[in-house]
Amino acid sequence: MDVNRIRKDFDVLSKEAGGKVPIYFDNACQTFRPRQVVDAMDEYYESFPACAGRSVHKLATEVSLRCDSVRTRVADFFGAESPTEISFMKNTTEGLNTVILGSGLRKGDEVVTTDYEHNSVHVPVLEAVKSLGVRHKVIKSSSDGTFDLDSFHSAMSKKVRLVAVCMTSNVTGYSLPAKEVADTAHAYGAKILFDAAQTAPSMKIDVRALRVDYLAASAHKMCGPSGVGMLYVRAELADRLRPLMFGGHGVTDTNYDSFELLPAPEKFETGLQNYSGIIGTGAAVQYLNNIGMDEIRAHEIGLNRKITQALMGVPGVSVVGPGDPNLRGGIYSFNVKGLSAHDVAMILDNSKNIMMRSGMHCCHPYFHALGCDGCARASVYIYNTEEEARVFAEAVSALANKFSKRP
Ligand SMILES: Cc1ncc(COP(=O)(O)O)c(C=O)c1O
């Protein structure tokens, strides 16, 4: 993978912030967008800034065709059988809510999650507990931070209707054994919902090979624009899934006392859509495909290995999650003894222009269970370099030397 060539596609990487080019290690929150994505979005606003799926004129037809072709590209990206299995949402959260609250769960049904869910799974599940009367079972992770298949098996029964799990943790970077989890869920008659917000940017996902029922992801973590999410719903399940919103464009006909919904994906795409965002998402998916998902994954792990090796054994630095960098993708989450996570992030930003996320990363229950206030998280992506990894590791090591020895 030619990182130097890739970097040239991202204007922001040649711009100085605070006198230095940024070392952007906040990719698990949001990635930068290459020129190709920005150009595709500009083209919409400059050349055919109309609305899709409604008017019959030429500009509207152009938008419809472009959006249809992005749907096909996204379907191919995830290995879906048909483009109609892909609905555009505003983010992962909307997709997860649609499934958790709209898939017909009823009082007494059980939903199983991991103990490291993002609030975008955790909170809608708690809402389903409150408003629908479902029961929530949490699988405790193994002591090394990996998914515990034995606990999972013990949590399963015929009462479990939905297994809603984070495919790749945004805190630790750990990816669970997706095929085994999906097969186990199906063996008990449950459906599987994968939160793929952190998986889609870095790993090839094949929804058919994994026999996924539902999967949600966000474009802004995979070089695409903000404000676009993608929800995969297996064709046979679409009719029974209730949309979160109702209104224009999602219906075939309405009367004063009735309405008839269009089939998926239209019924999930009510109201005027984010056309430039959808078109930008198509360019982003193309951009990742051109690099290759296996290359992306290998690059992230390569950098993580360098960081982990450099910081292994440095007194006062502790990793959150499995020790083995091969299990953590592009994420290195850590704490420095004697400093809060926010202090670590602020000091590294101010002193070295290293930009990271700090805090509980929308996974409050996980940190409450660990008994700590959060962590700093460095997350790398396609444009990060070995030199940046080296500068980061050196800076963290220096911080630990300075602060962890204080009484
Ligand atoms: C694992 C995971 N799930 C869900 C989300 C929510 O994504 P969004 O804010 O795009 O809805 C995130 C965002 O960071 C995430 O990391």
Short mmCIF file of C-alpha atoms and ligand atoms in Angstrom, two decimals:
data_model
loop_
_atom_site.label_atom_id
_atom_site.label_comp_id
_atom_site.label_asym_id
_atom_site.label_seq_id
_atom_site.Cartn_x
_atom_site.Cartn_y
_atom_site.Cartn_z
CA MET A 1 0.00 0.00 0.00
CA ASP A 2 1.47 3.34 -1.08
CA VAL A 3 0.77 5.57 1.93
CA ASN A 4 2.61 8.54 0.47
CA ARG A 5 0.48 8.45 -2.64
CA ILE A 6 -2.69 8.06 -0.56
CA ARG A 7 -1.73 11.05 1.59
CA LYS A 8 -1.71 13.26 -1.50
CA ASP A 9 -5.47 12.68 -1.89
CA PHE A 10 -6.13 14.33 1.48
CA ASP A 11 -5.56 18.10 1.37
CA VAL A 12 -5.85 18.42 5.13
CA LEU A 13 -2.69 16.32 5.55
CA SER A 14 -0.62 19.01 3.91
CA LYS A 15 -2.12 21.84 5.94
CA GLU A 16 -0.54 22.96 9.13
CA ALA A 17 -2.57 23.26 12.30
CA GLY A 18 -0.73 25.01 15.14
CA GLY A 19 2.45 25.14 13.04
CA LYS A 20 2.57 21.40 12.27
CA VAL A 21 0.86 18.94 9.95
CA PRO A 22 -1.61 16.99 12.11
CA ILE A 23 -0.95 13.45 13.21
CA TYR A 24 -4.56 12.38 12.98
CA PHE A 25 -5.18 9.35 15.20
CA ASP A 26 -8.92 9.88 15.69
CA ASN A 27 -10.05 7.76 12.76
CA ALA A 28 -12.35 5.51 14.79
CA CYS A 29 -14.42 8.64 15.41
CA GLN A 30 -14.31 9.95 11.85
CA THR A 31 -11.86 9.60 8.98
CA PHE A 32 -10.72 12.34 6.64
CA ARG A 33 -12.17 12.40 3.13
CA PRO A 34 -10.07 12.15 -0.02
CA ARG A 35 -10.42 14.65 -2.85
CA GLN A 36 -12.31 12.03 -4.90
CA VAL A 37 -15.14 12.05 -2.33
CA VAL A 38 -15.25 15.84 -2.04
CA ASP A 39 -15.25 16.15 -5.87
CA ALA A 40 -18.15 13.69 -6.20
CA MET A 41 -20.17 15.69 -3.68
CA ASP A 42 -19.29 18.99 -5.36
CA GLU A 43 -20.36 17.58 -8.69
CA TYR A 44 -23.83 16.93 -7.30
CA TYR A 45 -24.19 20.52 -6.06
CA GLU A 46 -22.69 22.03 -9.20
CA SER A 47 -24.12 19.88 -11.99
CA PHE A 48 -27.39 18.16 -10.98
CA PRO A 49 -28.50 19.54 -7.60
CA ALA A 50 -32.00 18.10 -7.82
CA CYS A 51 -33.98 15.51 -5.93
CA ALA A 52 -34.16 11.78 -6.69
CA GLY A 53 -37.13 9.47 -7.04
CA ARG A 54 -39.86 12.10 -7.43
CA SER A 55 -39.68 14.45 -10.42
CA VAL A 56 -39.41 13.12 -13.96
CA HIS A 57 -37.08 15.79 -15.38
CA LYS A 58 -33.53 15.16 -16.53
CA LEU A 59 -31.67 16.48 -13.50
CA ALA A 60 -33.82 14.42 -11.13
CA THR A 61 -33.29 11.35 -13.30
CA GLU A 62 -29.52 11.88 -13.11
CA VAL A 63 -29.66 11.97 -9.29
CA SER A 64 -31.83 8.85 -9.20
CA LEU A 65 -29.43 6.97 -11.45
CA ARG A 66 -26.39 8.07 -9.41
CA CYS A 67 -28.02 7.06 -6.12
CA ASP A 68 -29.12 3.70 -7.56
CA SER A 69 -25.58 3.00 -8.69
CA VAL A 70 -24.23 3.83 -5.21
CA ARG A 71 -26.76 1.43 -3.72
CA THR A 72 -25.48 -1.31 -6.03
CA ARG A 73 -21.88 -0.48 -5.13
CA VAL A 74 -22.59 -0.59 -1.40
CA ALA A 75 -24.51 -3.88 -1.84
CA ASP A 76 -21.46 -5.35 -3.63
CA PHE A 77 -19.14 -3.97 -0.95
CA PHE A 78 -21.03 -5.92 1.72
CA GLY A 79 -21.71 -8.96 -0.46
CA ALA A 80 -25.49 -8.42 -0.37
CA GLU A 81 -27.65 -10.36 -2.78
CA SER A 82 -29.61 -7.33 -3.99
CA PRO A 83 -29.21 -3.53 -3.85
CA THR A 84 -32.72 -3.34 -2.35
CA GLU A 85 -31.24 -4.88 0.82
CA ILE A 86 -29.32 -1.62 1.39
CA SER A 87 -31.12 1.42 2.85
CA PHE A 88 -29.47 4.78 3.36
CA MET A 89 -29.80 6.19 6.85
CA LYS A 90 -28.21 9.17 8.52
CA ASN A 91 -25.73 7.05 10.50
CA THR A 92 -25.16 3.66 12.16
CA THR A 93 -27.29 4.71 15.12
CA GLU A 94 -30.38 5.12 12.97
CA GLY A 95 -29.90 1.68 11.43
CA LEU A 96 -29.45 0.03 14.83
CA ASN A 97 -32.53 1.78 16.24
CA THR A 98 -34.59 0.75 13.23
CA VAL A 99 -33.83 -2.92 13.86
CA ILE A 100 -33.92 -2.99 17.66
CA LEU A 101 -37.18 -1.05 17.94
CA GLY A 102 -38.83 -2.07 14.68
CA SER A 103 -38.22 -5.80 14.23
CA GLY A 104 -41.30 -6.85 16.21
CA LEU A 105 -39.74 -7.66 19.60
CA ARG A 106 -42.41 -8.28 22.23
CA LYS A 107 -42.75 -8.62 25.99
CA GLY A 108 -40.72 -11.57 27.25
CA ASP A 109 -38.48 -11.78 24.16
CA GLU A 110 -34.79 -11.72 24.97
CA VAL A 111 -32.05 -9.62 23.37
CA VAL A 112 -28.41 -10.59 23.86
CA THR A 113 -25.55 -8.10 23.62
CA THR A 114 -21.87 -8.01 24.60
CA ASP A 115 -20.66 -6.08 27.64
CA TYR A 116 -18.82 -3.58 25.42
CA GLU A 117 -21.62 -2.25 23.24
CA HIS A 118 -21.57 1.30 21.99
CA ASN A 119 -24.51 3.29 23.40
CA SER A 120 -26.00 3.14 19.90
CA VAL A 121 -26.85 -0.52 20.60
CA HIS A 122 -27.04 -0.36 24.37
CA VAL A 123 -29.49 2.53 24.71
CA PRO A 124 -32.06 1.36 22.12
CA VAL A 125 -31.96 -2.07 23.76
CA LEU A 126 -32.67 -0.44 27.15
CA GLU A 127 -35.46 1.52 25.46
CA ALA A 128 -36.86 -1.78 24.15
CA VAL A 129 -36.71 -3.13 27.72
CA LYS A 130 -38.67 -0.10 28.92
CA SER A 131 -41.20 0.33 26.14
CA LEU A 132 -41.61 -3.21 24.77
CA GLY A 133 -40.93 -5.30 27.87
CA VAL A 134 -38.06 -7.31 26.35
CA ARG A 135 -35.36 -8.86 28.55
CA HIS A 136 -31.71 -7.86 28.05
CA LYS A 137 -28.89 -10.33 28.62
CA VAL A 138 -25.27 -9.13 28.63
CA ILE A 139 -22.45 -11.53 27.74
CA LYS A 140 -19.43 -10.97 29.93
CA SER A 141 -16.15 -10.82 28.00
CA SER A 142 -13.25 -13.14 28.86
CA SER A 143 -10.59 -11.76 31.17
CA ASP A 144 -8.33 -11.05 28.16
CA GLY A 145 -11.05 -8.81 26.65
CA THR A 146 -12.11 -11.26 23.94
CA PHE A 147 -15.61 -12.54 23.21
CA ASP A 148 -16.50 -15.46 25.49
CA LEU A 149 -18.23 -18.10 23.36
CA ASP A 150 -19.05 -20.18 26.46
CA SER A 151 -20.88 -17.27 28.14
CA PHE A 152 -22.63 -16.64 24.85
CA HIS A 153 -23.84 -20.23 24.64
CA SER A 154 -25.08 -20.06 28.25
CA ALA A 155 -27.01 -16.84 27.50
CA MET A 156 -28.77 -18.37 24.50
CA SER A 157 -32.18 -20.07 24.59
CA LYS A 158 -35.24 -20.25 22.38
CA LYS A 159 -36.47 -17.05 24.06
CA VAL A 160 -33.66 -15.01 22.47
CA ARG A 161 -35.08 -13.26 19.42
CA LEU A 162 -32.20 -10.89 18.64
CA VAL A 163 -28.43 -11.02 19.13
CA ALA A 164 -27.32 -7.40 18.69
CA VAL A 165 -23.55 -7.18 18.91
CA CYS A 166 -20.66 -4.90 18.15
CA MET A 167 -18.65 -6.60 15.41
CA THR A 168 -15.53 -4.56 16.22
CA SER A 169 -15.18 -2.67 19.49
CA ASN A 170 -14.63 1.06 19.20
CA VAL A 171 -12.81 0.93 22.56
CA THR A 172 -10.40 -1.97 22.08
CA GLY A 173 -10.49 -2.63 18.32
CA TYR A 174 -11.28 -6.30 19.00
CA SER A 175 -13.41 -8.08 16.37
CA LEU A 176 -15.56 -10.97 17.55
CA PRO A 177 -15.78 -14.31 15.69
CA ALA A 178 -18.67 -13.16 13.50
CA LYS A 179 -19.44 -16.44 11.76
CA GLU A 180 -19.59 -18.45 14.99
CA VAL A 181 -21.72 -15.80 16.66
CA ALA A 182 -24.16 -15.62 13.73
CA ASP A 183 -24.37 -19.43 13.45
CA THR A 184 -25.03 -19.78 17.17
CA ALA A 185 -27.74 -17.10 17.10
CA HIS A 186 -29.42 -18.87 14.19
CA ALA A 187 -29.17 -22.28 15.86
CA TYR A 188 -31.46 -20.90 18.58
CA GLY A 189 -33.82 -19.27 16.07
CA ALA A 190 -32.59 -15.74 16.87
CA LYS A 191 -31.72 -13.04 14.35
CA ILE A 192 -28.29 -11.43 14.23
CA LEU A 193 -27.71 -7.68 14.11
CA PHE A 194 -24.11 -6.60 13.62
CA ASP A 195 -23.01 -3.11 14.56
CA ALA A 196 -20.31 -2.82 11.89
CA ALA A 197 -19.45 0.85 12.45
CA GLN A 198 -15.80 -0.04 13.18
CA THR A 199 -15.59 -3.12 10.97
CA ALA A 200 -16.77 -1.75 7.63
CA PRO A 201 -13.87 0.75 7.33
CA SER A 202 -11.17 -1.89 7.71
CA MET A 203 -12.32 -5.41 6.96
CA LYS A 204 -14.04 -7.22 4.15
CA ILE A 205 -17.56 -8.13 5.27
CA ASP A 206 -19.55 -10.70 3.34
CA VAL A 207 -23.09 -10.65 4.70
CA ARG A 208 -24.11 -13.72 2.73
CA ALA A 209 -21.15 -15.85 3.79
CA LEU A 210 -21.73 -14.79 7.41
CA ARG A 211 -25.51 -15.27 7.07
CA VAL A 212 -26.14 -11.83 8.54
CA ASP A 213 -29.73 -10.70 9.10
CA TYR A 214 -29.09 -7.00 9.76
CA LEU A 215 -25.95 -4.87 9.65
CA ALA A 216 -25.38 -1.15 10.17
CA ALA A 217 -22.40 1.10 9.31
CA SER A 218 -21.53 4.79 8.82
CA ALA A 219 -19.86 6.40 5.81
CA HIS A 220 -17.97 8.96 7.88
CA LYS A 221 -15.69 6.27 9.34
CA MET A 222 -14.76 4.95 5.91
CA CYS A 223 -13.61 8.07 4.03
CA GLY A 224 -17.18 9.09 3.26
CA PRO A 225 -19.21 12.15 4.22
CA SER A 226 -20.89 12.69 7.58
CA GLY A 227 -24.64 12.17 7.70
CA VAL A 228 -24.84 8.89 5.77
CA GLY A 229 -25.41 5.47 7.29
CA MET A 230 -26.05 2.16 5.59
CA LEU A 231 -28.42 -0.49 6.85
CA TYR A 232 -28.36 -3.99 5.38
CA VAL A 233 -31.60 -5.91 5.89
CA ARG A 234 -31.81 -9.45 4.49
CA ALA A 235 -34.54 -9.44 1.84
CA GLU A 236 -36.87 -11.88 3.60
CA LEU A 237 -36.91 -9.74 6.75
CA ALA A 238 -37.61 -6.37 5.16
CA ASP A 239 -41.40 -6.57 5.03
CA ARG A 240 -41.65 -7.23 8.76
CA LEU A 241 -39.28 -4.41 9.74
CA ARG A 242 -41.08 -1.25 10.75
CA PRO A 243 -39.51 2.08 9.78
CA LEU A 244 -38.63 4.61 12.48
CA MET A 245 -40.18 7.44 10.47
CA PHE A 246 -43.18 7.77 8.21
CA GLY A 247 -44.02 10.33 5.54
CA GLY A 248 -43.43 11.34 1.93
CA HIS A 249 -41.72 9.02 -0.52
CA GLY A 250 -42.01 5.96 1.72
CA VAL A 251 -45.57 5.15 0.64
CA THR A 252 -47.34 3.89 -2.50
CA ASP A 253 -50.71 5.45 -1.69
CA THR A 254 -52.51 7.20 1.12
CA ASN A 255 -56.16 7.91 1.93
CA TYR A 256 -57.63 10.07 4.70
CA ASP A 257 -57.62 7.01 6.95
CA SER A 258 -54.93 4.69 5.57
CA PHE A 259 -51.53 4.40 3.95
CA GLU A 260 -49.58 1.71 2.20
CA LEU A 261 -45.81 1.52 2.61
CA LEU A 262 -43.48 1.01 -0.31
CA PRO A 263 -41.18 -2.01 -0.05
CA ALA A 264 -37.58 -1.64 1.22
CA PRO A 265 -35.47 0.35 0.74
CA GLU A 266 -37.93 3.20 0.02
CA LYS A 267 -39.97 2.66 3.17
CA PHE A 268 -36.84 3.31 5.26
CA GLU A 269 -35.91 6.44 3.28
CA THR A 270 -38.77 8.76 4.06
CA GLY A 271 -38.41 12.44 3.21
CA LEU A 272 -35.86 14.13 0.99
CA GLN A 273 -32.50 12.38 1.21
CA ASN A 274 -28.87 13.47 1.55
CA TYR A 275 -28.09 13.04 -2.16
CA SER A 276 -24.63 14.58 -2.15
CA GLY A 277 -23.81 12.41 0.86
CA ILE A 278 -25.03 9.25 -0.85
CA ILE A 279 -23.02 10.11 -3.97
CA GLY A 280 -19.96 10.85 -1.80
CA THR A 281 -20.45 7.48 -0.10
CA GLY A 282 -20.26 5.81 -3.52
CA ALA A 283 -16.94 7.54 -4.16
CA ALA A 284 -15.67 6.51 -0.71
CA VAL A 285 -16.54 2.86 -1.24
CA GLN A 286 -14.82 2.99 -4.62
CA TYR A 287 -11.78 4.57 -3.00
CA LEU A 288 -11.51 1.80 -0.38
CA ASN A 289 -12.09 -0.90 -2.99
CA ASN A 290 -9.25 0.53 -5.08
CA ILE A 291 -6.88 0.22 -2.13
CA GLY A 292 -8.24 -3.20 -1.07
CA MET A 293 -9.76 -4.09 2.28
CA ASP A 294 -7.10 -6.71 3.08
CA GLU A 295 -4.39 -4.11 2.47
CA ILE A 296 -6.15 -1.65 4.76
CA ARG A 297 -6.46 -4.19 7.55
CA ALA A 298 -2.81 -5.26 7.20
CA HIS A 299 -1.64 -1.63 7.25
CA GLU A 300 -3.59 -0.82 10.42
CA ILE A 301 -2.34 -3.90 12.24
CA GLY A 302 1.22 -3.19 11.08
CA LEU A 303 1.13 0.28 12.65
CA ASN A 304 -0.56 -1.01 15.79
CA ARG A 305 2.15 -3.64 16.16
CA LYS A 306 4.82 -0.94 15.99
CA ILE A 307 3.05 1.19 18.60
CA THR A 308 2.39 -1.78 20.88
CA GLN A 309 5.97 -3.05 20.66
CA ALA A 310 7.39 0.41 21.36
CA LEU A 311 5.20 0.92 24.43
CA MET A 312 5.25 -2.62 25.76
CA GLY A 313 6.89 -2.64 29.16
CA VAL A 314 7.00 1.16 29.49
CA PRO A 315 6.15 1.67 33.19
CA GLY A 316 2.85 3.49 33.71
CA VAL A 317 1.37 2.71 30.27
CA SER A 318 -1.50 0.19 30.26
CA VAL A 319 -3.39 -1.06 27.21
CA VAL A 320 -7.19 -1.38 27.32
CA GLY A 321 -8.24 -4.61 25.59
CA PRO A 322 -6.28 -7.65 24.42
CA GLY A 323 -2.50 -7.31 24.63
CA ASP A 324 -1.96 -8.78 21.17
CA PRO A 325 -2.07 -5.99 18.54
CA ASN A 326 -3.21 -8.51 15.91
CA LEU A 327 -6.50 -8.63 17.82
CA ARG A 328 -6.92 -4.87 17.99
CA GLY A 329 -6.97 -3.77 14.33
CA GLY A 330 -6.11 -0.08 14.12
CA ILE A 331 -6.94 0.82 17.73
CA TYR A 332 -4.51 1.39 20.59
CA SER A 333 -6.47 2.39 23.69
CA PHE A 334 -4.46 3.11 26.79
CA ASN A 335 -4.02 4.94 30.07
CA VAL A 336 -0.99 6.66 31.54
CA LYS A 337 -0.64 6.36 35.30
CA GLY A 338 -0.94 9.71 37.01
CA LEU A 339 -2.87 11.40 34.19
CA SER A 340 -6.51 11.45 33.16
CA ALA A 341 -7.31 10.30 29.61
CA HIS A 342 -8.35 13.85 28.68
CA ASP A 343 -5.04 15.20 29.99
CA VAL A 344 -3.14 12.69 27.85
CA ALA A 345 -5.12 13.69 24.75
CA MET A 346 -4.75 17.41 25.40
CA ILE A 347 -1.03 17.25 26.13
CA LEU A 348 -0.32 15.21 22.98
CA ASP A 349 -2.44 17.58 20.89
CA ASN A 350 -0.74 20.67 22.27
CA SER A 351 2.81 19.35 22.23
CA LYS A 352 2.91 17.14 19.12
CA ASN A 353 -0.27 17.84 17.14
CA ILE A 354 -1.35 14.23 17.78
CA MET A 355 -5.14 14.18 17.64
CA MET A 356 -6.93 11.43 19.56
CA ARG A 357 -10.15 10.70 21.36
CA SER A 358 -10.37 10.37 25.14
CA GLY A 359 -13.09 9.49 27.63
CA MET A 360 -15.58 6.64 27.74
CA HIS A 361 -16.13 6.46 23.98
CA CYS A 362 -19.93 6.03 24.36
CA CYS A 363 -19.32 2.74 26.24
CA HIS A 364 -20.06 3.87 29.77
CA PRO A 365 -21.13 0.47 31.22
CA TYR A 366 -17.87 -1.10 30.03
CA PHE A 367 -15.75 1.46 31.87
CA HIS A 368 -18.00 1.42 34.95
CA ALA A 369 -17.42 -2.35 35.09
CA LEU A 370 -13.66 -1.85 34.70
CA GLY A 371 -13.81 0.75 37.47
CA CYS A 372 -12.06 3.47 35.51
CA ASP A 373 -12.98 6.83 33.99
CA GLY A 374 -12.14 5.95 30.41
CA CYS A 375 -9.01 5.89 28.30
CA ALA A 376 -7.18 7.67 25.52
CA ARG A 377 -7.63 6.07 22.11
CA ALA A 378 -5.27 6.27 19.16
CA SER A 379 -6.86 4.93 15.99
CA VAL A 380 -4.93 4.74 12.73
CA TYR A 381 -6.07 4.52 9.14
CA ILE A 382 -4.84 4.36 5.56
CA TYR A 383 -2.92 7.67 5.55
CA ASN A 384 -1.04 7.18 8.81
CA THR A 385 2.65 6.42 8.59
CA GLU A 386 5.25 4.44 10.51
CA GLU A 387 6.94 7.73 11.34
CA GLU A 388 3.73 9.00 12.94
CA ALA A 389 3.47 5.77 14.93
CA ARG A 390 7.04 6.29 16.12
CA VAL A 391 6.46 9.93 17.13
CA PHE A 392 3.29 8.89 18.99
CA ALA A 393 4.97 6.04 20.88
CA GLU A 394 7.89 8.27 21.85
CA ALA A 395 5.56 11.00 23.08
CA VAL A 396 3.48 8.57 25.18
CA SER A 397 6.61 7.03 26.61
CA ALA A 398 7.95 10.46 27.58
CA LEU A 399 4.64 11.35 29.25
CA ALA A 400 4.65 8.12 31.24
CA ASN A 401 8.24 8.70 32.34
CA LYS A 402 7.37 12.15 33.55
CA PHE A 403 4.02 11.59 35.23
CA SER A 404 3.70 7.96 36.30
CA LYS A 405 6.54 8.22 38.81
CA ARG A 406 4.86 11.00 40.77
CA PRO A 407 3.59 9.88 44.17
C1 LIG B 1 -18.98 0.57 17.47
C2 LIG B 1 -19.80 1.77 17.15
N1 LIG B 1 -21.12 1.64 17.03
C3 LIG B 1 -21.92 2.66 16.73
C4 LIG B 1 -21.41 3.92 16.55
C5 LIG B 1 -22.33 5.04 16.23
O1 LIG B 1 -22.07 5.52 14.95
P1 LIG B 1 -22.79 6.83 14.41
O2 LIG B 1 -22.42 7.92 15.36
O3 LIG B 1 -22.24 7.01 13.06
O4 LIG B 1 -24.25 6.56 14.43
C6 LIG B 1 -20.04 4.13 16.68
C7 LIG B 1 -19.46 5.47 16.54
O5 LIG B 1 -18.38 5.77 16.95
C8 LIG B 1 -19.22 3.02 16.97
O6 LIG B 1 -17.90 3.16 17.09
#
